[in-house]
Amino acid sequence: MDSVAFFYQWLIARKDRHKLTVTTHRGLEHFKVAVMGFQNSPLYVQRQIDRILRAHRGYARAYIDNIVVFSKTLEDHLIHLNNVFNLLASLDIVLTPTKTFLGFPSTTLLGQKVDSFGMAAALEKIQAISGLAFLITLQDLKHYLGLTGWMRDYVPYYAQIVELLQSWKTEMLKGLAKSGAKQKRAACSTRLVDPTEKERALFDCLQTILSKGGFLHHFDSNQRLYIDLDSSKRGVGVIVYHVKGDPDPQKATDIRKSDIQPIMFLSKLLLTGESHYWPTELEMAGLVWAIKKLRHLVDSTVKPVIIYTDHSAITSIAKQTSLSSLNTDKLNNHLIRASQYLAQFDINVRYKPEVDAMLVEAIKVLFMPERYNDQGAFNITLVEMGDELKDRLKQAYITDERWSKIWEEIKGKDSAPTAAFPDFCMHNDLIYLIDHDERERLVVPKTPEKEVFKLSHDSSNHQGFHHAFDRLTTSMYFDQNAAKRFREYIEHCPACQLNQTKRHRPYGELNPIHSTPVPFDTIAIDFVVGLPESTYRGKIVNALLNVMDKYSKRILIIPGKDTYTAKDWAIALLEALQAADWGILRQILSDRDSKFLSELWSGLFAYLGVKLLVSTAWHPQTDGALEKTNQTVEIALRYHVTENPDTPWPECIVPLQATLNNSINSTTGKTPTELMYSFKVKEPLSLIGETGLNPQVTNLVQARDLHRKQAQDLQTFASTWAKRRYNGKHKKLDLKEGDQVYLRLHHGYNLPGMGNQKLSNQQTGPFKIVKKVGSLAYRLELPRTMRIHPVISVAHLEPCPDPAKDPYNRP
């Protein structure tokens, strides 16, 4: 039986309705009921139907909105149906007639044919699977694994059978979109190239098993439950079953294959850590995993569960009740924890020399023992130094002032040290140094160092100095200062400059912008965009321009639209400033934005005689206080929209602005209104405790001047302390015009067509510095194709070593 619109009949608590908020063409809306598609709705609805049917659990169960009533006789069935129908009618729950079936001895539930004896896969599904040809595209492989995974309870060792196919799928998905329609389109167009014989054999084997269907019996809590366990390096396999007639296990020790009534098959591959377990740990890990998966059956069965394993050691460990033991095996932490976990269950672990024949027959096709030739054969690969490098070393010995003398002395005396040079010997015309431990190391002069350094660094995944140099000096001997030369080689390595993750402190230093101790002399402005469209004073708005006085921290919130031109924003700003009696400002701080860089905006400010200061691209740290104000405004608007969904968000701008201007600032210790007027503006809350008596009024002018002096001192102290703290975690960088620098990627800057962030270049360049802009930014000579602003903060730059100083003249 299927319920009509069952999800939409369950109200959500008012305090939780904001969790179901969605964006529509009308703005933000939230549902009052559990909607289909929300990840928590199925769990919530399942709890509701379980609560409804709790009194009828003996004959009625449900899966979300699908209800099943089962009975032993037709008379009982009618009574049970009547009880359930009356219950549903009392709750106004309606059933779908076309999806309701009554009086059937068997039915199809969730794709499986179910009757009183057990369940089997639906015939149409078996026919669909058995008729499949070998897969063509990656999407076919994904679909096939999903389809067969649904039937894994019918297949012994399913995880091991599809392991190779799963690995094949995972490997081919690399580089594609992680999910969604993009991945599906790419998977449909990606063909499976050159499947191996084993992949085809696994597909055919799985098809053969699935085409036979299979039948699983119902679990009966009154019958004894049996579990056969097989753990090995290929994974864990489990069969759960009853025995026909439920014989006494003490009398019927040999269970015939025909008497086994399988309930389900379980399987899993080993985790990386589990693959290193020794046999007893591995078998115990498999047992614990099986009990965790089957706990609902183990806890509900009346009789003790019998578990068969082919590893005799765990039979005693599973029964261990004390942690005190002289046997070191039982002191293994893995085994101790497993023993403690298993002690809570009524289980009897028994030893069987081999796993059940059903498991062996099901899997022997896949795991044939390796066949080796009785006569052993060995392949030897000999790796030698190339003749070209040998010739270069010999030539270097002859031309080098130091090594030429040793060469002449020991030449022709293969492997025999001389009295003049007892620490050196010669093999195949190459000089070797004899260490104090009799170990011989090849002598490498300066001339061929580059090739050797390249082998140790470039050909070894560009490892750092210590690893690479240690590898070199283990088998080779170099002239003096080789470590310095090797450092220079790595420092000028082009690949390292582009791909290496820099470990030094970030470049930069904090230069606080000090404003004059006069209100409204310097302001900071910034945008909040992406707001839902709403009406404000007859205009459609969806953005805010936040304005903050640098000295008093007083703010203005100006609504607008993200399609406003520079002129529109300029007019709105000037009107708001004049309406609030702020006047025309001397300096304005802003992050770099196309609106502010337009010719009209710059021309307007030039006409007014106002200086426009900007922060560098992708490093807008000029004024952190305004960034925090933006966050506060966004959070306040979010609360307003959530709590008052029917009220347009612009209506809270005026009260929000008044509240922020009458709130204490953490830097000055005063509210903006106190710095302006020397007293706090009254709010509704301040009237509650008022007595009606006028306090003694002091000289307001003196109080105001005192507050401003204190605020100025506190701002200076805060700026100095912030500069000290910031600079302590950063590294100063001074560059000159003409220097070459790399641009750091993935932190605001990206190149078109870049792949995964972790596996792509970390820097790009080098680029020439055209001009120094301020103290912390530089204008770079960038290609036009990059389409980014050429003024870059030092936080995103990395000095490029002078190519002319590369001793190895690499491009």
Tab-separated table of N, CA and C in Angstrom, residues 324-401:
chain	number	residue	atom	x	y	z
A	324	SER	N	44.111	-10.359	31.807
A	324	SER	CA	45.346	-10.820	32.430
A	324	SER	C	45.723	-12.156	31.819
A	325	SER	N	46.884	-12.219	31.206
A	325	SER	CA	47.294	-13.447	30.552
A	325	SER	C	48.803	-13.444	30.382
A	326	LEU	N	49.374	-14.645	30.444
A	326	LEU	CA	50.798	-14.790	30.187
A	326	LEU	C	51.063	-15.009	28.699
A	327	ASN	N	50.029	-15.247	27.946
A	327	ASN	CA	50.154	-15.453	26.514
A	327	ASN	C	50.267	-14.093	25.825
A	328	THR	N	51.376	-13.854	25.150
A	328	THR	CA	51.575	-12.532	24.548
A	328	THR	C	50.580	-12.252	23.422
A	329	ASP	N	50.040	-13.283	22.801
A	329	ASP	CA	49.057	-13.055	21.742
A	329	ASP	C	47.848	-12.306	22.277
A	330	LYS	N	47.474	-12.641	23.510
A	330	LYS	CA	46.276	-12.025	24.069
A	330	LYS	C	46.548	-10.624	24.597
A	331	LEU	N	47.812	-10.203	24.576
A	331	LEU	CA	48.145	-8.849	24.997
A	331	LEU	C	48.182	-7.883	23.811
A	332	ASN	N	47.917	-8.407	22.615
A	332	ASN	CA	47.819	-7.556	21.441
A	332	ASN	C	46.614	-6.634	21.588
A	333	ASN	N	46.821	-5.320	21.414
A	333	ASN	CA	45.729	-4.360	21.629
A	333	ASN	C	44.550	-4.597	20.709
A	334	HIS	N	44.829	-4.973	19.447
A	334	HIS	CA	43.732	-5.254	18.522
A	334	HIS	C	42.880	-6.401	19.040
A	335	LEU	N	43.531	-7.443	19.488
A	335	LEU	CA	42.794	-8.622	19.944
A	335	LEU	C	42.070	-8.336	21.256
A	336	ILE	N	42.684	-7.538	22.130
A	336	ILE	CA	42.041	-7.217	23.411
A	336	ILE	C	40.751	-6.430	23.166
A	337	ARG	N	40.826	-5.428	22.299
A	337	ARG	CA	39.625	-4.637	22.026
A	337	ARG	C	38.545	-5.479	21.359
A	338	ALA	N	38.968	-6.363	20.449
A	338	ALA	CA	37.996	-7.238	19.795
A	338	ALA	C	37.339	-8.175	20.799
A	339	SER	N	38.143	-8.723	21.716
A	339	SER	CA	37.600	-9.626	22.745
A	339	SER	C	36.614	-8.903	23.644
A	340	GLN	N	36.929	-7.671	24.007
A	340	GLN	CA	36.015	-6.893	24.836
A	340	GLN	C	34.701	-6.630	24.093
A	341	TYR	N	34.791	-6.331	22.806
A	341	TYR	CA	33.574	-6.056	22.030
A	341	TYR	C	32.709	-7.302	21.901
A	342	LEU	N	33.330	-8.453	21.617
A	342	LEU	CA	32.564	-9.672	21.395
A	342	LEU	C	31.961	-10.232	22.669
A	343	ALA	N	32.517	-9.824	23.832
A	343	ALA	CA	32.034	-10.367	25.103
A	343	ALA	C	30.579	-9.999	25.388
A	344	GLN	N	30.063	-8.964	24.745
A	344	GLN	CA	28.691	-8.532	25.020
A	344	GLN	C	27.648	-9.332	24.251
A	345	PHE	N	28.066	-10.219	23.358
A	345	PHE	CA	27.121	-10.969	22.528
A	345	PHE	C	27.096	-12.440	22.936
A	346	ASP	N	25.956	-13.068	22.719
A	346	ASP	CA	25.786	-14.496	23.006
A	346	ASP	C	26.153	-15.274	21.754
A	347	ILE	N	27.452	-15.497	21.579
A	347	ILE	CA	27.945	-16.170	20.379
A	347	ILE	C	28.851	-17.331	20.787
A	348	ASN	N	28.936	-18.303	19.889
A	348	ASN	CA	29.779	-19.481	20.089
A	348	ASN	C	30.641	-19.641	18.847
A	349	VAL	N	31.928	-19.294	18.969
A	349	VAL	CA	32.850	-19.348	17.829
A	349	VAL	C	33.478	-20.735	17.777
A	350	ARG	N	33.327	-21.409	16.636
A	350	ARG	CA	33.830	-22.777	16.484
A	350	ARG	C	34.781	-22.853	15.291
A	351	TYR	N	35.636	-23.826	15.370
A	351	TYR	CA	36.636	-24.025	14.319
A	351	TYR	C	36.136	-25.038	13.301
A	352	LYS	N	36.274	-24.697	12.023
A	352	LYS	CA	35.973	-25.623	10.930
A	352	LYS	C	37.191	-25.636	10.016
A	353	PRO	N	37.706	-26.798	9.654
A	353	PRO	CA	38.966	-26.852	8.899
A	353	PRO	C	38.977	-26.011	7.631
A	354	GLU	N	37.843	-25.871	6.972
A	354	GLU	CA	37.802	-25.038	5.769
A	354	GLU	C	36.469	-24.322	5.719
A	355	VAL	N	36.432	-23.253	4.968
A	355	VAL	CA	35.182	-22.509	4.855
A	355	VAL	C	34.155	-23.362	4.158
A	356	ASP	N	32.908	-22.963	4.276
A	356	ASP	CA	31.806	-23.745	3.742
A	356	ASP	C	31.946	-23.980	2.250
A	357	ALA	N	31.524	-25.153	1.826
A	357	ALA	CA	31.678	-25.517	0.419
A	357	ALA	C	30.951	-24.555	-0.511
A	358	MET	N	29.855	-23.957	-0.023
A	358	MET	CA	29.144	-22.989	-0.865
A	358	MET	C	30.040	-21.820	-1.236
A	359	LEU	N	30.817	-21.331	-0.263
A	359	LEU	CA	31.706	-20.204	-0.536
A	359	LEU	C	32.815	-20.617	-1.482
A	360	VAL	N	33.345	-21.813	-1.277
A	360	VAL	CA	34.447	-22.281	-2.116
A	360	VAL	C	33.984	-22.429	-3.557
A	361	GLU	N	32.828	-23.052	-3.760
A	361	GLU	CA	32.325	-23.261	-5.102
A	361	GLU	C	32.019	-21.946	-5.789
A	362	ALA	N	31.538	-20.976	-5.006
A	362	ALA	CA	31.150	-19.696	-5.595
A	362	ALA	C	32.341	-18.880	-6.043
A	363	ILE	N	33.483	-19.080	-5.414
A	363	ILE	CA	34.599	-18.180	-5.666
A	363	ILE	C	35.797	-18.846	-6.344
A	364	LYS	N	35.795	-20.184	-6.441
A	364	LYS	CA	36.992	-20.850	-6.947
A	364	LYS	C	37.281	-20.498	-8.406
A	365	VAL	N	36.226	-20.075	-9.133
A	365	VAL	CA	36.433	-19.671	-10.515
A	365	VAL	C	37.343	-18.456	-10.597
A	366	LEU	N	37.271	-17.601	-9.565
A	366	LEU	CA	37.985	-16.322	-9.606
A	366	LEU	C	39.392	-16.402	-9.063
A	367	PHE	N	39.595	-17.205	-8.051
A	367	PHE	CA	40.872	-17.208	-7.348
A	367	PHE	C	41.560	-18.556	-7.506
A	368	MET	N	42.071	-18.780	-8.703
A	368	MET	CA	42.821	-20.010	-8.961
A	368	MET	C	44.231	-19.829	-8.423
A	369	PRO	N	44.818	-20.890	-7.841
A	369	PRO	CA	46.189	-20.764	-7.337
A	369	PRO	C	47.166	-20.509	-8.473
A	370	GLU	N	48.192	-19.703	-8.159
A	370	GLU	CA	49.216	-19.406	-9.153
A	370	GLU	C	49.997	-20.678	-9.502
A	371	ARG	N	50.276	-20.843	-10.781
A	371	ARG	CA	51.036	-22.014	-11.220
A	371	ARG	C	52.450	-21.585	-11.597
A	372	TYR	N	53.395	-22.230	-11.020
A	372	TYR	CA	54.791	-21.914	-11.285
A	372	TYR	C	55.470	-23.127	-11.920
A	373	ASN	N	56.425	-22.840	-12.745
A	373	ASN	CA	57.221	-23.907	-13.337
A	373	ASN	C	58.090	-24.534	-12.265
A	374	ASP	N	58.187	-25.865	-12.269
A	374	ASP	CA	58.982	-26.554	-11.252
A	374	ASP	C	60.443	-26.131	-11.309
A	375	GLN	N	60.917	-25.828	-12.511
A	375	GLN	CA	62.301	-25.403	-12.644
A	375	GLN	C	62.369	-23.887	-12.536
A	376	GLY	N	63.035	-23.426	-11.470
A	376	GLY	CA	63.097	-21.983	-11.244
A	376	GLY	C	63.931	-21.276	-12.295
A	377	ALA	N	63.515	-20.082	-12.621
A	377	ALA	CA	64.241	-19.247	-13.582
A	377	ALA	C	64.367	-17.859	-12.996
A	378	PHE	N	65.503	-17.238	-13.196
A	378	PHE	CA	65.756	-15.919	-12.631
A	378	PHE	C	66.165	-14.969	-13.743
A	379	ASN	N	65.618	-13.758	-13.696
A	379	ASN	CA	66.002	-12.701	-14.636
A	379	ASN	C	66.871	-11.695	-13.915
A	380	ILE	N	67.979	-11.339	-14.501
A	380	ILE	CA	68.895	-10.381	-13.898
A	380	ILE	C	68.981	-9.164	-14.819
A	381	THR	N	68.742	-8.006	-14.251
A	381	THR	CA	68.875	-6.751	-14.999
A	381	THR	C	70.100	-6.013	-14.481
A	382	LEU	N	71.019	-5.719	-15.344
A	382	LEU	CA	72.259	-5.045	-14.976
A	382	LEU	C	72.177	-3.589	-15.396
A	383	VAL	N	72.293	-2.691	-14.418
A	383	VAL	CA	72.254	-1.254	-14.689
A	383	VAL	C	73.667	-0.701	-14.561
A	384	GLU	N	74.181	-0.072	-15.622
A	384	GLU	CA	75.536	0.458	-15.629
A	384	GLU	C	75.524	1.934	-15.993
A	385	MET	N	76.636	2.592	-15.685
A	385	MET	CA	76.822	3.988	-16.084
A	385	MET	C	77.012	4.048	-17.593
A	386	GLY	N	76.403	5.049	-18.213
A	386	GLY	CA	76.527	5.194	-19.653
A	386	GLY	C	77.945	5.535	-20.076
A	387	ASP	N	78.296	5.116	-21.284
A	387	ASP	CA	79.650	5.361	-21.785
A	387	ASP	C	79.937	6.851	-21.929
A	388	GLU	N	78.904	7.639	-22.285
A	388	GLU	CA	79.109	9.076	-22.461
A	388	GLU	C	79.513	9.733	-21.152
A	389	LEU	N	78.831	9.374	-20.047
A	389	LEU	CA	79.188	9.948	-18.751
A	389	LEU	C	80.562	9.455	-18.304
A	390	LYS	N	80.876	8.201	-18.576
A	390	LYS	CA	82.214	7.686	-18.243
A	390	LYS	C	83.302	8.501	-18.957
A	391	ASP	N	83.088	8.757	-20.230
A	391	ASP	CA	84.088	9.511	-20.991
A	391	ASP	C	84.228	10.933	-20.444
A	392	ARG	N	83.135	11.555	-20.030
A	392	ARG	CA	83.200	12.918	-19.484
A	392	ARG	C	83.960	12.920	-18.152
A	393	LEU	N	83.736	11.893	-17.331
A	393	LEU	CA	84.463	11.809	-16.067
A	393	LEU	C	85.965	11.642	-16.316
A	394	LYS	N	86.306	10.784	-17.262
A	394	LYS	CA	87.725	10.579	-17.567
A	394	LYS	C	88.365	11.877	-18.065
A	395	GLN	N	87.652	12.571	-18.951
A	395	GLN	CA	88.191	13.816	-19.483
A	395	GLN	C	88.346	14.856	-18.375
A	396	ALA	N	87.401	14.864	-17.415
A	396	ALA	CA	87.479	15.809	-16.306
A	396	ALA	C	88.661	15.490	-15.396
A	397	TYR	N	88.935	14.210	-15.187
A	397	TYR	CA	90.104	13.836	-14.380
A	397	TYR	C	91.387	14.393	-15.007
A	398	ILE	N	91.475	14.304	-16.326
A	398	ILE	CA	92.693	14.695	-17.019
A	398	ILE	C	92.879	16.218	-17.001
A	399	THR	N	91.790	16.965	-17.160
A	399	THR	CA	91.898	18.422	-17.266
A	399	THR	C	91.863	19.129	-15.919
A	400	ASP	N	91.373	18.472	-14.871
A	400	ASP	CA	91.279	19.102	-13.570
A	400	ASP	C	92.661	19.146	-12.919
A	401	GLU	N	93.028	20.320	-12.399
A	401	GLU	CA	94.366	20.502	-11.836
A	401	GLU	C	94.639	19.547	-10.679
